Short mmCIF file of C-alpha atoms in Angstrom, two decimals:
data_model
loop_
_atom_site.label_atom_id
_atom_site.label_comp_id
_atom_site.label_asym_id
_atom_site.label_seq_id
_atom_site.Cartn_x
_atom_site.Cartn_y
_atom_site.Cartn_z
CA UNK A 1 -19.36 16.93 -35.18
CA UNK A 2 -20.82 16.11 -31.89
CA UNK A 3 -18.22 17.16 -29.43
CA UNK A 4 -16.91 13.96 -28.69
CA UNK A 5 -13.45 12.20 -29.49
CA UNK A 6 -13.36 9.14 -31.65
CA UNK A 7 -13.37 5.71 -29.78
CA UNK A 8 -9.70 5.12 -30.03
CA UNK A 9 -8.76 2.06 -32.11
CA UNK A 10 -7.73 -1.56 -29.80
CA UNK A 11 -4.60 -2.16 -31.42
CA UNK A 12 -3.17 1.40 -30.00
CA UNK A 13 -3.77 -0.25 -26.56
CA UNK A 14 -1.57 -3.77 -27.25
CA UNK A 15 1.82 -2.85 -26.29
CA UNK A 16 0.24 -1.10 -23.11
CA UNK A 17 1.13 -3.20 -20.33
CA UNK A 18 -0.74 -0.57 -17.59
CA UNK A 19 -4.50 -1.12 -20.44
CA UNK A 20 -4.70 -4.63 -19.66
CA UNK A 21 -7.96 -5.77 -17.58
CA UNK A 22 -5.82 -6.98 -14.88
CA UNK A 23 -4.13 -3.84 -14.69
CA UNK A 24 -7.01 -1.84 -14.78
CA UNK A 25 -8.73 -3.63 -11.96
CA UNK A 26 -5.39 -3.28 -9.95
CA UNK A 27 -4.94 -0.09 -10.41
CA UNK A 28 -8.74 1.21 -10.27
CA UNK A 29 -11.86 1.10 -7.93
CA UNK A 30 -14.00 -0.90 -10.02
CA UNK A 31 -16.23 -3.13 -8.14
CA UNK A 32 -19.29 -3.56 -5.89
CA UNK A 33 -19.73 -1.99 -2.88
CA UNK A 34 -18.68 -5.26 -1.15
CA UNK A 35 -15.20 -5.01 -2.92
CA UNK A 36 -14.35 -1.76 -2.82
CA UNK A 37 -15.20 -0.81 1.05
CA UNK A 38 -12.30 -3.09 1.82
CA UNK A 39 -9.69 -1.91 -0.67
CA UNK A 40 -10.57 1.76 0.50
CA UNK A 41 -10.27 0.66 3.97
CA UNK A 42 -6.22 -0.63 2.99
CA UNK A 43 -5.92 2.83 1.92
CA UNK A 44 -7.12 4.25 4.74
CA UNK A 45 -5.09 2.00 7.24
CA UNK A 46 -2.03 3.42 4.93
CA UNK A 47 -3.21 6.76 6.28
CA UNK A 48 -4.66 8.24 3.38
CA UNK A 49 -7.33 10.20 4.55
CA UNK A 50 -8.67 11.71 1.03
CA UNK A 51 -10.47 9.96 -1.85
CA UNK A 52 -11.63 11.54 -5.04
CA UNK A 53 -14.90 9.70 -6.85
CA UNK A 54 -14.66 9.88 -10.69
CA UNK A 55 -16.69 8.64 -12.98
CA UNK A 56 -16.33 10.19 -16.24
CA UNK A 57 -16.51 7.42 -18.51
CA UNK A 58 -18.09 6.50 -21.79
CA UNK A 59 -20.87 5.13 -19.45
CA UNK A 60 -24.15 6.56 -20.17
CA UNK A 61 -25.22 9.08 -17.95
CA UNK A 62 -27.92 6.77 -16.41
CA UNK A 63 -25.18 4.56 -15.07
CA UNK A 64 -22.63 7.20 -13.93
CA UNK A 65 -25.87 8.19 -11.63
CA UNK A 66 -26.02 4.45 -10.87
CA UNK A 67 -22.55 4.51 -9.86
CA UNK A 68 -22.32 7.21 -8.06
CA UNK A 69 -25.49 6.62 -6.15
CA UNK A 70 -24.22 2.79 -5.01
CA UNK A 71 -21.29 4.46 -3.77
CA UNK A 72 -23.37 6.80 -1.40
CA UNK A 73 -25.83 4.30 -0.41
CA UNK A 74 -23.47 1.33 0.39
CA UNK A 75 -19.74 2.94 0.27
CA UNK A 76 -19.98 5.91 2.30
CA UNK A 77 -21.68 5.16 5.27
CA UNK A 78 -18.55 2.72 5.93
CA UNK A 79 -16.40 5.65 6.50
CA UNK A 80 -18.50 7.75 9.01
#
């Protein structure tokens, strides 16, 4: 016992329209900095004024810090 759930099996996801990839991307921030400054921008032109980073994925932690230090670097500094 380490903690950690089991991966959960594929075939649980099938009849889950909102787990396909195109639904994921739709629905998600997933992206380079270069796509996702303009989606957040959308938002923001909406009038949402509030956006909450989370990356608590199977990722290793190595790439989480990845992540989350692309989105500081490049992301960010588009909003100030």
């Amino acid at each position: 016992m380490n903690g950690f759930l089991a991966p959960s099996p594929e075939e649980k996801f099938k009849e889950r329209p909102e787990f396909e990839l195109e639904n994921i991307r739709k629905n998600t921030m997933i992206g380079t900095p270069e796509e996702i400054i303009p989606r957040i921008q959308y938002y923001q032109e909406l009038g949402v004024d509030e956006f909450s980073f989370w990356c608590d994925n199977s990722l290793p932690h190595a790439e989480k810090k990845k992540s989350l230090e692309l989105f500081i670097k490049h992301v960010v500094p588009a909003f100030r």
